[in-house]
PDB file of C-alpha atoms and ligand atoms in Angstrom:
ATOM      1  CA  MET A  62    -114.557  40.973 -11.670  1.00 47.00           C
ATOM      2  CA  SER A  63    -112.418  40.570  -8.526  1.00 48.00           C
ATOM      3  CA  SER A  64    -112.889  43.083  -5.701  1.00 50.00           C
ATOM      4  CA  ASP A  65    -109.242  44.187  -6.160  1.00 53.00           C
ATOM      5  CA  LYS A  66    -109.831  44.986  -9.825  1.00 50.00           C
ATOM      6  CA  LEU A  67    -113.098  46.760  -8.956  1.00 49.00           C
ATOM      7  CA  ALA A  68    -111.280  48.868  -6.356  1.00 51.00           C
ATOM      8  CA  ASP A  69    -108.657  49.731  -9.003  1.00 53.00           C
ATOM      9  CA  SER A  70    -111.305  50.804 -11.486  1.00 50.00           C
ATOM     10  CA  LYS A  71    -112.902  53.053  -8.851  1.00 50.00           C
ATOM     11  CA  LYS A  72    -109.527  54.684  -8.268  1.00 52.00           C
ATOM     12  CA  SER A  73    -108.512  55.241 -11.861  1.00 56.00           C
ATOM     13  CA  LEU A  74    -111.764  56.395 -13.468  1.00 56.00           C
ATOM     14  CA  PRO A  75    -113.205  59.898 -13.015  1.00 57.00           C
ATOM     15  CA  VAL A  76    -115.790  60.354 -10.270  1.00 61.00           C
ATOM     16  CA  ILE A  77    -119.241  59.674 -11.718  1.00 68.00           C
ATOM     17  CA  ALA A  78    -121.481  62.686 -11.201  1.00 73.00           C
ATOM     18  CA  ASP A  79    -123.995  61.557 -13.821  1.00 82.00           C
ATOM     19  CA  CYS A  80    -124.205  59.508 -17.014  1.00 89.00           C
ATOM     20  CA  ASN A  81    -123.178  62.305 -19.414  1.00 88.00           C
ATOM     21  CA  GLY A  82    -120.780  61.075 -22.082  1.00 88.00           C
ATOM     22  CA  CYS A  83    -121.123  57.474 -20.972  1.00 92.00           C
ATOM     23  CA  GLY A  84    -124.114  55.289 -21.848  1.00 94.00           C
ATOM     24  CA  VAL A  85    -121.958  52.169 -22.049  1.00 94.00           C
ATOM     25  CA  CYS A  86    -124.528  50.126 -20.090  1.00 95.00           C
ATOM     26  CA  CYS A  87    -126.807  50.528 -23.171  1.00 96.00           C
ATOM     27  CA  PHE A  88    -124.135  49.158 -25.539  1.00 95.00           C
ATOM     28  CA  HIS A  89    -125.406  45.567 -25.323  1.00 94.00           C
ATOM     29  CA  MET A  90    -129.080  45.875 -24.508  1.00 95.00           C
ATOM     30  CA  GLY A  91    -130.254  45.306 -28.097  1.00 95.00           C
ATOM     31  CA  TYR A  92    -133.681  46.762 -27.342  1.00 97.00           C
ATOM     32  CA  PRO A  93    -135.583  48.166 -24.325  1.00 98.00           C
ATOM     33  CA  ALA A  94    -136.216  45.171 -22.073  1.00 97.00           C
ATOM     34  CA  PHE A  95    -139.802  45.720 -20.932  1.00 97.00           C
ATOM     35  CA  ILE A  96    -141.558  43.131 -18.777  1.00 95.00           C
ATOM     36  CA  LEU A  97    -144.571  42.290 -20.923  1.00 95.00           C
ATOM     37  CA  PRO A  98    -148.008  41.104 -19.846  1.00 95.00           C
ATOM     38  CA  ARG A  99    -148.280  37.344 -19.971  1.00 93.00           C
ATOM     39  CA  ALA A 100    -151.384  35.147 -20.087  1.00 95.00           C
ATOM     40  CA  PRO A 101    -151.698  32.601 -17.263  1.00 96.00           C
ATOM     41  CA  MET A 102    -150.474  29.073 -18.129  1.00 96.00           C
ATOM     42  CA  THR A 103    -152.077  25.815 -17.075  1.00 97.00           C
ATOM     43  CA  GLN A 104    -150.181  23.417 -14.824  1.00 97.00           C
ATOM     44  CA  SER A 105    -149.976  20.851 -17.628  1.00 97.00           C
ATOM     45  CA  GLN A 106    -148.467  23.450 -20.011  1.00 97.00           C
ATOM     46  CA  ILE A 107    -145.875  24.303 -17.380  1.00 97.00           C
ATOM     47  CA  ASP A 108    -145.077  20.621 -16.704  1.00 97.00           C
ATOM     48  CA  ALA A 109    -144.578  20.001 -20.424  1.00 97.00           C
ATOM     49  CA  ASP A 110    -141.895  22.694 -20.697  1.00 97.00           C
ATOM     50  CA  ALA A 111    -138.543  21.251 -19.570  1.00 97.00           C
ATOM     51  CA  GLU A 112    -136.863  24.667 -19.468  1.00 95.00           C
ATOM     52  CA  LEU A 113    -139.542  26.095 -17.168  1.00 95.00           C
ATOM     53  CA  VAL A 114    -139.482  23.021 -14.933  1.00 97.00           C
ATOM     54  CA  ALA A 115    -135.708  23.441 -14.501  1.00 97.00           C
ATOM     55  CA  LYS A 116    -136.190  27.108 -13.555  1.00 96.00           C
ATOM     56  CA  ILE A 117    -139.014  26.271 -11.131  1.00 97.00           C
ATOM     57  CA  LYS A 118    -136.732  23.759  -9.367  1.00 97.00           C
ATOM     58  CA  LYS A 119    -134.394  26.662  -8.604  1.00 97.00           C
ATOM     59  CA  ASP A 120    -137.216  29.055  -7.634  1.00 97.00           C
ATOM     60  CA  PRO A 121    -140.567  27.386  -6.849  1.00 96.00           C
ATOM     61  CA  ARG A 122    -142.304  30.791  -6.677  1.00 95.00           C
ATOM     62  CA  LEU A 123    -142.068  30.936 -10.461  1.00 94.00           C
ATOM     63  CA  ASN A 124    -144.732  28.237 -10.726  1.00 96.00           C
ATOM     64  CA  ASP A 125    -147.329  30.409  -8.968  1.00 95.00           C
ATOM     65  CA  ASP A 126    -146.286  33.375 -11.064  1.00 92.00           C
ATOM     66  CA  LEU A 127    -146.808  31.439 -14.306  1.00 95.00           C
ATOM     67  CA  LEU A 128    -150.188  30.151 -13.141  1.00 96.00           C
ATOM     68  CA  ALA A 129    -151.300  33.649 -12.183  1.00 95.00           C
ATOM     69  CA  GLY A 130    -149.994  35.320 -15.340  1.00 94.00           C
ATOM     70  CA  ASN A 131    -148.200  38.644 -15.226  1.00 91.00           C
ATOM     71  CA  PRO A 132    -149.756  42.082 -15.703  1.00 93.00           C
ATOM     72  CA  GLY A 133    -146.529  43.467 -17.212  1.00 94.00           C
ATOM     73  CA  GLU A 134    -144.739  46.594 -16.094  1.00 96.00           C
ATOM     74  CA  SER A 135    -146.449  49.984 -15.976  1.00 97.00           C
ATOM     75  CA  TYR A 136    -143.925  51.560 -18.384  1.00 97.00           C
ATOM     76  CA  TRP A 137    -144.932  49.074 -21.076  1.00 97.00           C
ATOM     77  CA  HIS A 138    -148.611  49.996 -20.672  1.00 97.00           C
ATOM     78  CA  ALA A 139    -147.757  53.704 -20.822  1.00 97.00           C
ATOM     79  CA  LEU A 140    -145.657  53.343 -23.987  1.00 98.00           C
ATOM     80  CA  PRO A 141    -146.945  55.452 -26.923  1.00 98.00           C
ATOM     81  CA  ASP A 142    -148.326  53.358 -29.818  1.00 97.00           C
ATOM     82  CA  ALA A 143    -145.621  54.398 -32.304  1.00 97.00           C
ATOM     83  CA  LEU A 144    -142.853  53.250 -29.960  1.00 98.00           C
ATOM     84  CA  ARG A 145    -144.708  50.044 -29.166  1.00 97.00           C
ATOM     85  CA  GLN A 146    -145.012  49.261 -32.887  1.00 97.00           C
ATOM     86  CA  GLN A 147    -141.329  50.035 -33.478  1.00 96.00           C
ATOM     87  CA  TRP A 148    -140.415  47.788 -30.559  1.00 97.00           C
ATOM     88  CA  GLN A 149    -142.641  44.972 -31.783  1.00 96.00           C
ATOM     89  CA  ALA A 150    -141.272  45.148 -35.344  1.00 96.00           C
ATOM     90  CA  TYR A 151    -137.732  44.877 -33.999  1.00 96.00           C
ATOM     91  CA  VAL A 152    -138.526  41.980 -31.664  1.00 96.00           C
ATOM     92  CA  ASP A 153    -140.414  40.094 -34.394  1.00 95.00           C
ATOM     93  CA  ASN A 154    -137.192  40.019 -36.460  1.00 95.00           C
ATOM     94  CA  TYR A 155    -134.804  39.580 -33.539  1.00 93.00           C
ATOM     95  CA  THR A 156    -132.356  36.681 -33.535  1.00 90.00           C
ATOM     96  CA  LEU A 157    -130.783  35.655 -30.250  1.00 88.00           C
ATOM     97  CA  PRO A 158    -126.976  35.987 -30.503  1.00 90.00           C
ATOM     98  CA  LYS A 159    -124.708  33.050 -29.677  1.00 91.00           C
ATOM     99  CA  TYR A 160    -123.589  34.548 -26.392  1.00 89.00           C
ATOM    100  CA  GLY A 161    -119.984  33.904 -25.369  1.00 90.00           C
ATOM    101  CA  ASP A 162    -117.658  35.401 -22.737  1.00 88.00           C
ATOM    102  CA  ASP A 163    -116.640  38.251 -24.996  1.00 89.00           C
ATOM    103  CA  PRO A 164    -119.073  41.227 -25.037  1.00 87.00           C
ATOM    104  CA  ALA A 165    -118.536  41.324 -28.823  1.00 88.00           C
ATOM    105  CA  THR A 166    -120.847  38.280 -28.927  1.00 90.00           C
ATOM    106  CA  PHE A 167    -123.620  40.042 -26.965  1.00 91.00           C
ATOM    107  CA  ASP A 168    -126.529  42.052 -28.348  1.00 92.00           C
ATOM    108  CA  GLY A 169    -125.540  45.349 -29.939  1.00 92.00           C
ATOM    109  CA  PRO A 170    -126.554  48.840 -28.732  1.00 95.00           C
ATOM    110  CA  CYS A 171    -130.173  49.338 -27.714  1.00 97.00           C
ATOM    111  CA  ILE A 172    -132.303  50.558 -30.636  1.00 97.00           C
ATOM    112  CA  TRP A 173    -133.201  53.639 -28.567  1.00 97.00           C
ATOM    113  CA  PHE A 174    -129.589  54.556 -27.879  1.00 96.00           C
ATOM    114  CA  ASP A 175    -128.036  57.503 -29.722  1.00 95.00           C
ATOM    115  CA  MET A 176    -124.321  56.756 -29.984  1.00 92.00           C
ATOM    116  CA  GLU A 177    -123.406  60.362 -30.809  1.00 91.00           C
ATOM    117  CA  SER A 178    -125.088  62.103 -27.890  1.00 91.00           C
ATOM    118  CA  ARG A 179    -124.696  58.980 -25.693  1.00 92.00           C
ATOM    119  CA  GLN A 180    -128.276  59.340 -24.599  1.00 93.00           C
ATOM    120  CA  CYS A 181    -131.476  57.339 -24.618  1.00 96.00           C
ATOM    121  CA  GLN A 182    -133.719  58.857 -27.291  1.00 96.00           C
ATOM    122  CA  ASN A 183    -136.853  57.962 -25.338  1.00 97.00           C
ATOM    123  CA  HIS A 184    -135.586  58.380 -21.826  1.00 96.00           C
ATOM    124  CA  GLU A 185    -138.988  59.220 -20.342  1.00 97.00           C
ATOM    125  CA  HIS A 186    -140.345  55.925 -21.713  1.00 97.00           C
ATOM    126  CA  ARG A 187    -137.458  53.630 -20.753  1.00 97.00           C
ATOM    127  CA  PRO A 188    -138.312  50.369 -19.018  1.00 97.00           C
ATOM    128  CA  ARG A 189    -137.982  49.571 -15.355  1.00 97.00           C
ATOM    129  CA  ILE A 190    -134.707  47.667 -15.738  1.00 97.00           C
ATOM    130  CA  CYS A 191    -133.056  50.835 -17.062  1.00 96.00           C
ATOM    131  CA  ARG A 192    -134.538  52.948 -14.277  1.00 96.00           C
ATOM    132  CA  ASP A 193    -133.261  50.489 -11.674  1.00 96.00           C
ATOM    133  CA  PHE A 194    -129.709  50.408 -13.037  1.00 95.00           C
ATOM    134  CA  GLU A 195    -127.830  52.531 -10.562  1.00 93.00           C
ATOM    135  CA  THR A 196    -125.116  55.007 -11.525  1.00 92.00           C
ATOM    136  CA  GLY A 197    -121.982  54.070  -9.596  1.00 91.00           C
ATOM    137  CA  SER A 198    -123.163  50.520  -8.834  1.00 92.00           C
ATOM    138  CA  ALA A 199    -120.739  47.598  -9.188  1.00 93.00           C
ATOM    139  CA  GLU A 200    -122.261  46.706 -12.581  1.00 94.00           C
ATOM    140  CA  CYS A 201    -122.000  50.318 -13.767  1.00 94.00           C
ATOM    141  CA  LEU A 202    -118.324  50.421 -12.759  1.00 92.00           C
ATOM    142  CA  GLN A 203    -117.647  47.115 -14.480  1.00 93.00           C
ATOM    143  CA  TRP A 204    -119.021  48.398 -17.781  1.00 93.00           C
ATOM    144  CA  ARG A 205    -117.198  51.694 -17.406  1.00 92.00           C
ATOM    145  CA  ASP A 206    -113.994  49.828 -16.737  1.00 91.00           C
ATOM    146  CA  TYR A 207    -114.473  47.631 -19.795  1.00 92.00           C
ATOM    147  CA  TYR A 208    -115.291  50.606 -22.024  1.00 91.00           C
ATOM    148  CA  ARG A 209    -112.981  53.125 -20.379  1.00 89.00           C
ATOM    149  CA  ASP A 210    -111.620  54.179 -23.813  1.00 88.00           C
ATOM    150  CA  LYS A 211    -115.106  54.879 -25.156  1.00 87.00           C
ATOM    151  CA  ILE A 212    -116.337  57.182 -22.394  1.00 85.00           C
ATOM    152  CA  SER A 213    -116.268  60.794 -23.511  1.00 73.00           C
ATOM    153  CA  LEU A 214    -114.948  63.226 -20.943  1.00 65.00           C
ATOM    154  CA  ASN A 215    -116.318  66.121 -22.988  1.00 61.00           C
ATOM    155  CA  PRO A 216    -119.836  64.955 -23.836  1.00 55.00           C
ATOM    156  CA  PRO A 217    -122.119  66.962 -26.125  1.00 54.00           C
ATOM    157  CA  ALA A 218    -124.618  69.174 -24.274  1.00 54.00           C
ATOM    158  CA  ALA A 219    -127.800  67.377 -23.189  1.00 49.00           C
ATOM    159  CA  HIS A 220    -130.784  67.974 -25.435  1.00 47.00           C
TER     160      HIS A 220
HETATM  161  S1  LIG B 262    -122.504  52.730 -17.124  1.00 72.99           S
HETATM  162 FE1  LIG B 262    -123.069  53.833 -15.277  1.00 72.99          FE
HETATM  163  S2  LIG B 262    -122.401  55.980 -15.641  1.00 72.99           S
HETATM  164 FE2  LIG B 262    -122.469  54.892 -17.624  1.00 72.99          FE
HETATM  165  S3  LIG B 262    -124.508  55.398 -18.426  1.00 72.99           S
HETATM  166 FE3  LIG B 262    -124.634  53.406 -17.361  1.00 72.99          FE
HETATM  167  S4  LIG B 262    -125.300  53.952 -15.269  1.00 72.99           S
HETATM  168 FE4  LIG B 262    -124.558  55.830 -16.248  1.00 72.99          FE
HETATM  169  S1  LIG B 263    -134.175  52.016 -23.250  1.00 72.99           S
HETATM  170 FE1  LIG B 263    -132.800  53.740 -23.152  1.00 72.99          FE
HETATM  171  S2  LIG B 263    -131.794  53.562 -21.151  1.00 72.99           S
HETATM  172 FE2  LIG B 263    -132.698  51.562 -21.646  1.00 72.99          FE
HETATM  173  S3  LIG B 263    -131.073  50.390 -22.682  1.00 72.99           S
HETATM  174 FE3  LIG B 263    -132.273  51.432 -24.266  1.00 72.99          FE
HETATM  175  S4  LIG B 263    -131.173  53.351 -24.642  1.00 72.99           S
HETATM  176 FE4  LIG B 263    -130.469  52.527 -22.679  1.00 72.99          FE
END
């Protein structure tokens, strides 16, 4: 989005005090995007994967990361078993959309998102990426601008 358009959206949308009645940044997440633990790879496994090699050319630090493995994020390790099983069942049957420019081609709402209350049903267990997404950031304002007709100005009371 151009900076002019972003400035316009800041002007014309209500001031964001919190996320009540919004939730539009969850509309295309599909499922909670945890960083999972990953077993270390060998150098020959890495070299045999053309996609990884292309990524490593852009960021050589990735090679060391793959060789060392990844412990995964703390919120994944703290996830209750029932939620972990629900997550796994969804991911096992997940099909990657054919992403285009139009958000209609993206993933649908996160499986933890309650469209009626506009809230995360497992907020205390949400992954790091959701915790890091800042209210009022440029990305937040872009989504709010795109979904300006879907943001409720009279949201249901928090539960
Ligand atoms: S788009 Fe922004 S205001 Fe809306 S729920 Fe996400 S972070 Fe909150
Ligand atoms: S885990 Fe919760 S906060 Fe994160 S995308 Fe899903 S509904 Fe939104």
